[in-house]
PDB file of C-alpha atoms in Angstrom:
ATOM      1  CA  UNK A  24      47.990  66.350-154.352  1.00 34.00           C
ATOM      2  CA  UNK A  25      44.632  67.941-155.433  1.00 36.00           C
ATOM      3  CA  UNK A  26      43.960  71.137-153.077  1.00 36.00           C
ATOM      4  CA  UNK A  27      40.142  71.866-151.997  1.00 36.00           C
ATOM      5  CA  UNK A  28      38.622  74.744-153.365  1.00 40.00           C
ATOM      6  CA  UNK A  29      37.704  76.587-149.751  1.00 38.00           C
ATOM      7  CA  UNK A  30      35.076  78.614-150.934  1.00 44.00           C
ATOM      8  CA  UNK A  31      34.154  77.180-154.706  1.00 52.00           C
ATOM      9  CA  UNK A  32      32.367  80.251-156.586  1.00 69.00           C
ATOM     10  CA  UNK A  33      28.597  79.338-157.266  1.00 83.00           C
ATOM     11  CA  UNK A  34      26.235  80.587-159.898  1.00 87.00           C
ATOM     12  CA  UNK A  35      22.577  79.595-160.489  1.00 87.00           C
ATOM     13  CA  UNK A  36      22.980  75.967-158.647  1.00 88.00           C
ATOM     14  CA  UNK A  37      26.212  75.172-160.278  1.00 91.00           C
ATOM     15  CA  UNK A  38      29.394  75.165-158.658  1.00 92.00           C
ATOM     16  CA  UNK A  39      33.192  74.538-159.874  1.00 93.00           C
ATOM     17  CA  UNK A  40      34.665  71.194-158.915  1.00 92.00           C
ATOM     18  CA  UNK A  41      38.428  70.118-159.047  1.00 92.00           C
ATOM     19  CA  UNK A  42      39.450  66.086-158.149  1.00 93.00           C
ATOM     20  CA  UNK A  43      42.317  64.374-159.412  1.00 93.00           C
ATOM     21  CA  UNK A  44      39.369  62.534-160.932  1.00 94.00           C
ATOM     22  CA  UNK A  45      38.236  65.595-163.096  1.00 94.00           C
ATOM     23  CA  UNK A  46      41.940  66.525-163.498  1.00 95.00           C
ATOM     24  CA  UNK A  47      42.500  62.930-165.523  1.00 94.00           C
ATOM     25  CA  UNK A  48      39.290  63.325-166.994  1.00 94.00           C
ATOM     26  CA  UNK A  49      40.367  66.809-168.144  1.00 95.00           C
ATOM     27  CA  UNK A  50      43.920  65.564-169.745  1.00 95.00           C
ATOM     28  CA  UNK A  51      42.282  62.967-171.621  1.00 94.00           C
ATOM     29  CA  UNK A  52      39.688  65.370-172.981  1.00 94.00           C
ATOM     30  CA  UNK A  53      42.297  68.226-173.895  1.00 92.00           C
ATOM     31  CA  UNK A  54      45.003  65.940-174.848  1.00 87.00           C
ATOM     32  CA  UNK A  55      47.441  64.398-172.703  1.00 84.00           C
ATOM     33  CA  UNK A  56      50.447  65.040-175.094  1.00 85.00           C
ATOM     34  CA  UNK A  57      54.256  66.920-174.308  1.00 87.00           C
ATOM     35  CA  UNK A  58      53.952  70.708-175.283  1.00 87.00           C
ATOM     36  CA  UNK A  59      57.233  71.112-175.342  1.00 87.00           C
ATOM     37  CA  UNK A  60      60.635  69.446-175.171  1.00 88.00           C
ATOM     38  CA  UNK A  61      61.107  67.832-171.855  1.00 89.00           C
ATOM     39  CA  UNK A  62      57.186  68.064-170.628  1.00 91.00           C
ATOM     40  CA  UNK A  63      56.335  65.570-168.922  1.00 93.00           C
ATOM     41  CA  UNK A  64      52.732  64.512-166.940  1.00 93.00           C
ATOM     42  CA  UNK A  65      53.935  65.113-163.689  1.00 94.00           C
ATOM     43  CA  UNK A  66      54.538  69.085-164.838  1.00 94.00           C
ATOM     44  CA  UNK A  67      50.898  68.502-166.903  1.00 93.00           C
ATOM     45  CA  UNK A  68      48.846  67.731-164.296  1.00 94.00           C
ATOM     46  CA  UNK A  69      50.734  70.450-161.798  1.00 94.00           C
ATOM     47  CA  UNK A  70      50.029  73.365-164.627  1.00 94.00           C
ATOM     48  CA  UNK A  71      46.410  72.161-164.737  1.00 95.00           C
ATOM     49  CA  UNK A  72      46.177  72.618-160.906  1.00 94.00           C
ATOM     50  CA  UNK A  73      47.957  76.110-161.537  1.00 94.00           C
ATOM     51  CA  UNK A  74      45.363  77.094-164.757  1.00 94.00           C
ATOM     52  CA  UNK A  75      42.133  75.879-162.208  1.00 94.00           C
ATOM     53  CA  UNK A  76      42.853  78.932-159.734  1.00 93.00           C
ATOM     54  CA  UNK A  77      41.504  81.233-162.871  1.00 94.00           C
ATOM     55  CA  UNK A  78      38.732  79.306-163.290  1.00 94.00           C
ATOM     56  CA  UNK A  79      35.228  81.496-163.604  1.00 93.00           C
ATOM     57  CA  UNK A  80      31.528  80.639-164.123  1.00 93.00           C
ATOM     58  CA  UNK A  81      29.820  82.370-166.534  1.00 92.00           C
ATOM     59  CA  UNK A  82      26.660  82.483-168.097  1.00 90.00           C
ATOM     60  CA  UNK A  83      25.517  82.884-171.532  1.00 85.00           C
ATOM     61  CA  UNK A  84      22.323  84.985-172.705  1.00 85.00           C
ATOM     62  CA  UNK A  85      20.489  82.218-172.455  1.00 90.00           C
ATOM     63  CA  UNK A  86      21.110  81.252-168.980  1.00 87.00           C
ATOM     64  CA  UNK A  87      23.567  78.115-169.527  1.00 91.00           C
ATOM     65  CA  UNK A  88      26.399  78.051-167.102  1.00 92.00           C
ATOM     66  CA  UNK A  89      29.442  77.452-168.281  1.00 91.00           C
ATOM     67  CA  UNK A  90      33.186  77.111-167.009  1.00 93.00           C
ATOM     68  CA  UNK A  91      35.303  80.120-168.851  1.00 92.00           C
ATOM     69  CA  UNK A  92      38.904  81.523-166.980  1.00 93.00           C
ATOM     70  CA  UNK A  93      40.225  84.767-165.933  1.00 93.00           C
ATOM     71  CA  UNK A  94      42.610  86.190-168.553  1.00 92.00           C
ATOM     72  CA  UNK A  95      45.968  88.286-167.412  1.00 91.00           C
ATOM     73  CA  UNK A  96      44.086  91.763-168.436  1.00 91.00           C
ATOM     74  CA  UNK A  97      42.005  92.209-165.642  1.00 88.00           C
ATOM     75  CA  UNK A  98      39.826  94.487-168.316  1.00 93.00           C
ATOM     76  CA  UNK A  99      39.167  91.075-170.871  1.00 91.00           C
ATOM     77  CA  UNK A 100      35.934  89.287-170.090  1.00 91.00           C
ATOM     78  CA  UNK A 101      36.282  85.841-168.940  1.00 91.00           C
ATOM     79  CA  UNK A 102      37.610  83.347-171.562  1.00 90.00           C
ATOM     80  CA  UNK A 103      39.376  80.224-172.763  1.00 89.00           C
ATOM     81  CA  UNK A 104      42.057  82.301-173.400  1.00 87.00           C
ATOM     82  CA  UNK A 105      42.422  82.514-169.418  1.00 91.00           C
ATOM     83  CA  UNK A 106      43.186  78.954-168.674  1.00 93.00           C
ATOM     84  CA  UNK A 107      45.508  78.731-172.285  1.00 90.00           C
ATOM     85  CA  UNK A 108      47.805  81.352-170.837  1.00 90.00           C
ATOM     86  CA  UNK A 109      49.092  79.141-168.130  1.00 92.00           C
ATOM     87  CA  UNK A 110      48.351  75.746-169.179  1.00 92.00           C
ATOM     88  CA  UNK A 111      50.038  76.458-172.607  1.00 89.00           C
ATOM     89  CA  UNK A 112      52.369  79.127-171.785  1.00 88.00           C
ATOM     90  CA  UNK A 113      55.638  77.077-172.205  1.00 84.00           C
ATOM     91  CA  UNK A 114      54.227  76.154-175.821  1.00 80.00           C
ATOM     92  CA  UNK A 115      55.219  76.782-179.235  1.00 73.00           C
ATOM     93  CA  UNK A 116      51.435  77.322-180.641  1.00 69.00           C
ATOM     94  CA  UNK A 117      50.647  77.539-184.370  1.00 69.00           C
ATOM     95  CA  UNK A 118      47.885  80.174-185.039  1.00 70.00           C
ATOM     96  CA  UNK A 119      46.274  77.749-187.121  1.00 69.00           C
ATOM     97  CA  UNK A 120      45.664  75.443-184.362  1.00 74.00           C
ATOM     98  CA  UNK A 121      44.395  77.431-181.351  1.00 78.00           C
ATOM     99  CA  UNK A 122      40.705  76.986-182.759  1.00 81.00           C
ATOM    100  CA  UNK A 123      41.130  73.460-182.515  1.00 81.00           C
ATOM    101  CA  UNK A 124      42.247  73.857-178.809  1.00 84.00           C
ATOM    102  CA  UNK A 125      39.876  76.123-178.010  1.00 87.00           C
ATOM    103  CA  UNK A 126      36.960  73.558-179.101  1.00 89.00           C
ATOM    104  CA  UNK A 127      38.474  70.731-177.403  1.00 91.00           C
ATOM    105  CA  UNK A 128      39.168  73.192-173.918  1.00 93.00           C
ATOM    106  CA  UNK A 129      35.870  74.159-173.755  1.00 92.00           C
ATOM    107  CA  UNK A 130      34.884  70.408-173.448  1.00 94.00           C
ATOM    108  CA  UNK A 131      37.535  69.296-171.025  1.00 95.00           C
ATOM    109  CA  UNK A 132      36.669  72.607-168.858  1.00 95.00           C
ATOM    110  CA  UNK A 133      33.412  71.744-168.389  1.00 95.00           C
ATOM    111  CA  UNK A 134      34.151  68.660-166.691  1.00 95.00           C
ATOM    112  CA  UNK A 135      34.841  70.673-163.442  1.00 95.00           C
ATOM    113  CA  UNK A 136      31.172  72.097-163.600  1.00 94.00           C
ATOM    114  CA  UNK A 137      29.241  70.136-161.052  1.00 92.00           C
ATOM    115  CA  UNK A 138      25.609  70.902-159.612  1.00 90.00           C
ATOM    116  CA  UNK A 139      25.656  72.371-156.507  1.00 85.00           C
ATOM    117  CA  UNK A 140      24.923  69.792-153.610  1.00 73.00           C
ATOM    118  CA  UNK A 141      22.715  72.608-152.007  1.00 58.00           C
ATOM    119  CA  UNK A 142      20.620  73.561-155.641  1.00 50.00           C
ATOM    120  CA  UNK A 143      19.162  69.738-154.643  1.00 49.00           C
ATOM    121  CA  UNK A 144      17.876  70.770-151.155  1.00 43.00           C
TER     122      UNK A 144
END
């Protein structure tokens, strides 16, 4: 069961969204594939809703909004990183192929940016 985000943060008419829609959506994006022995998508889809409560916008000097995560040092600036450290904290990650997650996170985060329904009014 997807929980509603009470109080959803909101920055420059943009506002994070979580469905069990966007929570497929994400998976398929990111890669819906066992991390380690014994994952299954059950425990997936429950570390995804976990991962979500670190979920930040940010924006970039340019003024694009963007979804990013809060990491474990409260001192780090928002980042990827964030959301990796409990999505993919059972995993056995090869250095050589976090850039390649990273890449492919960024996409699947930003399907839980939505416009804000009161930016329209």
């Amino acid at each position: 069961m997807i929980q509603k985000m009470t109080s959803p943060p909101q920055l420059n008419g943009y506002t994070l969204r979580v469905t069990p829609m966007q929570v497929e959506g994400f998976l398929a994006v990111y890669g819906d594939r066992d991390r380690y022995p014994g994952d299954d998508r059950a425990a997936r889809k429950a570390d995804v809703m976990l991962a979500v409560q670190r979920l930040c916008l940010v924006t970039s000097p340019d003024g694009t909004v963007t979804v990013s995560a809060h990491c474990s040092n409260p001192l780090a600036a928002p980042s990827c990183v964030g959301f990796l450290e409990v999505y993919e904290r059972n995993s056995i990650l090869d250095g050589r192929s976090i850039p390649l997650m990273i890449e492919r996170l960024r996409t699947a985060l930003s399907l839980f940016l939505a416009r804000s329904e009161a930016a329209g009014t």
